[in-house]
CSV table of C-alpha atoms in Angstrom, one decimal:
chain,number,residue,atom,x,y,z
A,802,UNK,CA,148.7,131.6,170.2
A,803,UNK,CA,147.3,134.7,170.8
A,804,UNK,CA,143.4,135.4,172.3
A,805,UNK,CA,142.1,135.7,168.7
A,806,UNK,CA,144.0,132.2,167.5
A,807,UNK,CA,146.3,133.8,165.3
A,808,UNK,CA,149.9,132.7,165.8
A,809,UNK,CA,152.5,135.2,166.4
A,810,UNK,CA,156.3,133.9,166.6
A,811,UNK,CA,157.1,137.2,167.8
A,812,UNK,CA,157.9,137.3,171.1
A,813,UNK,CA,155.6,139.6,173.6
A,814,UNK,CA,157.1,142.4,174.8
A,815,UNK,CA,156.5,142.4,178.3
A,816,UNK,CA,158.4,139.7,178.6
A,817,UNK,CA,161.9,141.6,177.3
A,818,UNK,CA,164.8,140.6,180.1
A,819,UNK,CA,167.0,143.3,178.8
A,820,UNK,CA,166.7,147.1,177.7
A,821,UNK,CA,169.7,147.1,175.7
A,822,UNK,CA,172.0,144.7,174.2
A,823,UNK,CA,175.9,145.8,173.4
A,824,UNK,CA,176.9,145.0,170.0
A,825,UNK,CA,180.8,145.6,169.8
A,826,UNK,CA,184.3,144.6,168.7
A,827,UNK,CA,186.1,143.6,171.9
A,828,UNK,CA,189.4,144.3,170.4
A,829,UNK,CA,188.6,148.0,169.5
A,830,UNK,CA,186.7,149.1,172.6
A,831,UNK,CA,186.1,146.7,175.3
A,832,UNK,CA,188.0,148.2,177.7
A,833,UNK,CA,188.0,151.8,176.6
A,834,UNK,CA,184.1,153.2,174.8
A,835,UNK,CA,182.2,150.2,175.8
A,836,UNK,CA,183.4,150.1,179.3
A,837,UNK,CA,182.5,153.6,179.9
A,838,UNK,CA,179.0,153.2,178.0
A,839,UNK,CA,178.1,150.2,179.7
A,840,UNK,CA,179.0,151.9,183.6
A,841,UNK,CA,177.0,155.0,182.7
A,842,UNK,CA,173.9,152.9,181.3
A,843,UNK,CA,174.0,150.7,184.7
A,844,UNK,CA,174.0,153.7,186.6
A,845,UNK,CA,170.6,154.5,184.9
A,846,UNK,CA,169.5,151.2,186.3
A,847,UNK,CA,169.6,150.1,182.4
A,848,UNK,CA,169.5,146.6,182.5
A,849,UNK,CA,172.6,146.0,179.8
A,850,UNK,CA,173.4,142.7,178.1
A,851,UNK,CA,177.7,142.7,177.1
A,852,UNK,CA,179.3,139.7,176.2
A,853,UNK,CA,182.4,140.1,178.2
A,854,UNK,CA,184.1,137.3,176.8
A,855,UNK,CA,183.2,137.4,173.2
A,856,UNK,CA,183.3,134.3,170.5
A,857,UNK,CA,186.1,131.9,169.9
A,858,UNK,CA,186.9,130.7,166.7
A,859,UNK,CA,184.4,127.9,165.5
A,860,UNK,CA,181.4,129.1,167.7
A,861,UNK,CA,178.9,130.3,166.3
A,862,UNK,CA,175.9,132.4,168.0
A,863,UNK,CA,175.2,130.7,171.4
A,864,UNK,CA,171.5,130.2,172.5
A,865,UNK,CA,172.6,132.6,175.4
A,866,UNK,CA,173.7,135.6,172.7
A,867,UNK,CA,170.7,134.9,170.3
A,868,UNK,CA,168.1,135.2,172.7
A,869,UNK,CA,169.7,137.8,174.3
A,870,UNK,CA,169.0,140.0,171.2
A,871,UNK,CA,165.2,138.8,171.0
A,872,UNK,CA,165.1,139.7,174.8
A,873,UNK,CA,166.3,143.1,174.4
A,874,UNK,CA,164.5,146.3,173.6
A,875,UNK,CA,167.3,148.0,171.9
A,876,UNK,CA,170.8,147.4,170.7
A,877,UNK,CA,173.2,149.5,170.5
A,878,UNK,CA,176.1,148.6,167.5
A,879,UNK,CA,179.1,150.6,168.3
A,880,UNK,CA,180.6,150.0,164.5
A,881,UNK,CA,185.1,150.8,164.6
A,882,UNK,CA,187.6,150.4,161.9
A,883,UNK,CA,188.3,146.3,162.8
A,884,UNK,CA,184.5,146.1,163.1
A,885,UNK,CA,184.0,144.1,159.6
A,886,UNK,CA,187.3,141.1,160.3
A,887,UNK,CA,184.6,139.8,163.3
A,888,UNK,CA,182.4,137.7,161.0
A,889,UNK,CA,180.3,137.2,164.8
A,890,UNK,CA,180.1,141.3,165.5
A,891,UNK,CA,178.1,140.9,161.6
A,892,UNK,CA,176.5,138.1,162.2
A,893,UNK,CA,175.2,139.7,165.7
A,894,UNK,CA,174.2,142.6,163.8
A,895,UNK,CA,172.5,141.0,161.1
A,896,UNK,CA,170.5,139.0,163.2
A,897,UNK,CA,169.3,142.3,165.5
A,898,UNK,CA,168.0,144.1,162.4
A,899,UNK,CA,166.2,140.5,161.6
A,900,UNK,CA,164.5,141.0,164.9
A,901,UNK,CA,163.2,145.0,164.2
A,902,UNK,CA,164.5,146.4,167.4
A,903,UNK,CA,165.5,149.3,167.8
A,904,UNK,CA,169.0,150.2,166.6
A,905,UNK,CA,171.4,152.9,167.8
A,906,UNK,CA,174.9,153.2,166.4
A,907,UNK,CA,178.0,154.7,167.5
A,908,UNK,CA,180.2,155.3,164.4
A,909,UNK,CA,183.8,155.2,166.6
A,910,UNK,CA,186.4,156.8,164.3
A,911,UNK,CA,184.8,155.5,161.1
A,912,UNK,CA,182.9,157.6,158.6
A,913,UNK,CA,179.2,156.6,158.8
A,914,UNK,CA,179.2,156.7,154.6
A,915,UNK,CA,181.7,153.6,154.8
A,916,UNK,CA,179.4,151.7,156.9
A,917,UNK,CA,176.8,152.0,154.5
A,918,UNK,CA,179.0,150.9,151.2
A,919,UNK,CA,181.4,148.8,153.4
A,920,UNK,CA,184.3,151.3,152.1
A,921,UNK,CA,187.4,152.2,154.0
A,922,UNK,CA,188.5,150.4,156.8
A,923,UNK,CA,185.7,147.5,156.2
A,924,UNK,CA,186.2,147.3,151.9
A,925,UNK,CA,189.4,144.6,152.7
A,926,UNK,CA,187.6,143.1,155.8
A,927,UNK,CA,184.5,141.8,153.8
A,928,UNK,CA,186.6,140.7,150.7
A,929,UNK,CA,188.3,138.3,152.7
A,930,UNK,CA,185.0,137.5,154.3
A,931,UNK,CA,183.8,136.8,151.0
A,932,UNK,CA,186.8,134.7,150.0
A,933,UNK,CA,186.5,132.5,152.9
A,934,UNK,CA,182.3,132.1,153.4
A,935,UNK,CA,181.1,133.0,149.9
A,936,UNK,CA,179.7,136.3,148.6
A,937,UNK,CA,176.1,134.8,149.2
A,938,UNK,CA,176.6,134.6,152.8
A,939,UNK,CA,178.2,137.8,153.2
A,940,UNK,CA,175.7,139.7,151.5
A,941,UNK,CA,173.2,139.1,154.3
A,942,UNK,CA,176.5,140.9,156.9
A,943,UNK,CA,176.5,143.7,154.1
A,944,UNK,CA,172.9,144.2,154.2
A,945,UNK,CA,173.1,145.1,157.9
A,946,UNK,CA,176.1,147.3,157.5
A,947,UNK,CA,174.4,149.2,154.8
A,948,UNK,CA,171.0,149.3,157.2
A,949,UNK,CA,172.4,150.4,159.6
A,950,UNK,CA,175.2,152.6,158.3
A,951,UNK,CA,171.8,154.8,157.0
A,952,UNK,CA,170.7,155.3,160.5
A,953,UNK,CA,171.4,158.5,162.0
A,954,UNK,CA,173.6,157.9,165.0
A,955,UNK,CA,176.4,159.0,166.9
A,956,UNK,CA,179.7,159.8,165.1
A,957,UNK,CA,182.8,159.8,167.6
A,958,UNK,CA,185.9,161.3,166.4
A,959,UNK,CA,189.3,161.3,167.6
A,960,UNK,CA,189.2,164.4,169.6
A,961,UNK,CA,185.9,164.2,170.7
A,962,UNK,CA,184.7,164.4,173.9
A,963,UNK,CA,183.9,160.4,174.8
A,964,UNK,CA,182.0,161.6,177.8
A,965,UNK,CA,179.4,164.0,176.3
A,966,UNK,CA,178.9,161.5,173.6
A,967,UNK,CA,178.0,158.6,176.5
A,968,UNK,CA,176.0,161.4,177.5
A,969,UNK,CA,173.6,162.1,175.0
A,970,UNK,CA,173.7,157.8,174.1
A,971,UNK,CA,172.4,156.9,177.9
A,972,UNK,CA,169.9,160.4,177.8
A,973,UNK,CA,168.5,159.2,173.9
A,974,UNK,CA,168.0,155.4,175.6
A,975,UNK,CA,166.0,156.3,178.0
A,976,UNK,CA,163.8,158.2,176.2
A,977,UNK,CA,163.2,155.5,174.3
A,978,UNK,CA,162.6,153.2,177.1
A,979,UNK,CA,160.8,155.4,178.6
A,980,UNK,CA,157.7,154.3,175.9
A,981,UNK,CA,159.0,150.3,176.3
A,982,UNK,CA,156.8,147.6,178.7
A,983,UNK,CA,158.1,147.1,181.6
A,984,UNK,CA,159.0,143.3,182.7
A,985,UNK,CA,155.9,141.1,184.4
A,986,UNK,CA,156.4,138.0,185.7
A,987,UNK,CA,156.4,135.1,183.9
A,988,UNK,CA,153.8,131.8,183.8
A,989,UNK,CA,150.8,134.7,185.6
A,990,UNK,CA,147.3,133.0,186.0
A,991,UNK,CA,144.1,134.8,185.1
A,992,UNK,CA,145.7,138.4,184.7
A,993,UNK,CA,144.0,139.0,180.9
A,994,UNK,CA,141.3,138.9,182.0
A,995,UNK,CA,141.7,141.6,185.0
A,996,UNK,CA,143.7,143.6,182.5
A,997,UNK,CA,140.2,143.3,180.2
A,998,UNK,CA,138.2,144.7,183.1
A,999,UNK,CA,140.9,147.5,183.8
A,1000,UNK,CA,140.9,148.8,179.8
A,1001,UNK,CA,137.3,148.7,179.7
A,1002,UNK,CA,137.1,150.9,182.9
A,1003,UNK,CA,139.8,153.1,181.6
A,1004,UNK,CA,138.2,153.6,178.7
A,1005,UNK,CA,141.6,155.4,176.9
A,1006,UNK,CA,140.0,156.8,174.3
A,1007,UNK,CA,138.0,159.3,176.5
A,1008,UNK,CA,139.6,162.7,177.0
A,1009,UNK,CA,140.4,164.0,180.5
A,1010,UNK,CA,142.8,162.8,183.3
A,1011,UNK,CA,141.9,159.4,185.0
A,1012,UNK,CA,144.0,158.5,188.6
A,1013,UNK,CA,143.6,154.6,189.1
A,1014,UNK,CA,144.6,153.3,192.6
A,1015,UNK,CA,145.1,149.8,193.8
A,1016,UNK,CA,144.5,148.8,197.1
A,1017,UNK,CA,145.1,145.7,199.1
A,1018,UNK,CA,147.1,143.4,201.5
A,1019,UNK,CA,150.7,142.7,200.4
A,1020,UNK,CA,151.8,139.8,197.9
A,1021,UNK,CA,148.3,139.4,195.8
A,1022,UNK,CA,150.0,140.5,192.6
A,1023,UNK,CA,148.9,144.6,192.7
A,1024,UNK,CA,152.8,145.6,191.1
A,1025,UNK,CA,152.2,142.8,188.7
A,1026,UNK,CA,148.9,144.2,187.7
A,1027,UNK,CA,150.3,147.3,187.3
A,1028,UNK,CA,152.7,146.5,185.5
A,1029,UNK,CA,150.8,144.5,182.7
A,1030,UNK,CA,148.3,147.4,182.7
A,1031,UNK,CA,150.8,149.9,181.8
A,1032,UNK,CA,152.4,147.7,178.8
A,1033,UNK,CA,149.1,147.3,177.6
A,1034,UNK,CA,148.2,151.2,177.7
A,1035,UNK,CA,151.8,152.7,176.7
A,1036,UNK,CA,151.5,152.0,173.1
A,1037,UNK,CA,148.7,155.0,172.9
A,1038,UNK,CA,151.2,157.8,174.9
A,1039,UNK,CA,153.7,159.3,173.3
């Protein structure tokens, strides 16, 4: 319950483990894209959620993968031609545009227009989807391909350069991060109300530069504060 008793089931940012989570078909890229993406993101410090494992048949979404997705800032669906015969790489996806988050998708060697209208490689794919689950359940998988098969993303092509593509991915990521809280500790005691005290001496609204220092002996929480000050205050900077 939030200060003003409404009741939010969404969870609060600052308390996000992960600043991206990898959405992929191990088959397709696990060892060759996703490797490569996931090495140069970690290098950055990114913290990275990737299955290495992936699903066996009869799971379905582990605690462990779903709130992985809700604990992430961003996910990043790299979408290739088996993509649509994993019913968990859709039911993943589906369930990360149920959460809002950020989206960024690599379209590896499929056309971004089949995405969208499940054409192509993916038409076969969901008709035996729909044979097997029903076309009602199905249509909630199509819906995400079709979201986010409109987002603009990152089209890789046989021939194209794999690393200037990771490139740009890791560079576009953290910009975005750059404007995402940061992680505070969990189960703090009595920071609100400091972080009250802070915005009203802040005052964010006023024009003009304002330098804030904190000062005192190691280990009474001054990162912390810090920390939850700046997610409270990064919402008004671009």
């Amino acid at each position: 319950m939030s200060e003003n008793g409404d009741v939010s089931s969404r969870k609060p940012a600052s308390r996000l483990r992960w600043d991206v989570f990898l959405n992929f078909r191990g088959e397709d890229t696990r060892d060759t894209f996703t490797d490569q993406l996931y090495k140069a993101l970690y290098r950055k410090d990114v913290r990275v959620f990737r299955d290495n494992d992936g699903l066996k048949q009869g799971d379905s979404l582990t605690p462990t993968l779903l709130n992985a997705i809700e604990d992430s800032a961003a996910s990043i669906a790299i979408i290739s031609p088996s993509y649509a015969s994993s019913r968990w790489c859709l039911e993943e996806l589906a369930t990360i545009c149920e959460f809002k988050r950020l989206v960024l998708p690599v379209f590896y060697r499929v056309d971004p227009s089949d995405v969208r209208r499940q054409k192509g490689p993916f038409e076969e794919d969901f008709q035996t989807l729909e044979r097997r689950f029903g076309v009602e359940k199905v249509l909630r998988w199509r819906n995400a391909m079709a979201e986010v098969g409109g987002i603009s993303g990152w089209v890789f092509r046989t021939g194209c350069d794999e690393p200037q593509l990771i490139e740009q991915l890791v560079k576009r990521v953290l910009v975005e991060l750059s404007n995402t809280p940061v992680v505070v500790a969990p189960f703090t005691v009595g920071l609100n109300f400091r972080i009250q005290e802070l915005m009203q001496l802040l005052d964010v609204k006023r024009n003009g530069i304002q330098v804030l220092g904190f000062h005192g002996m190691g280990g009474i929480g001054k990162t912390t504060l810090a920390k939850a000050l700046y997610n409270k205050l990064v919402s008004h900077f671009e």
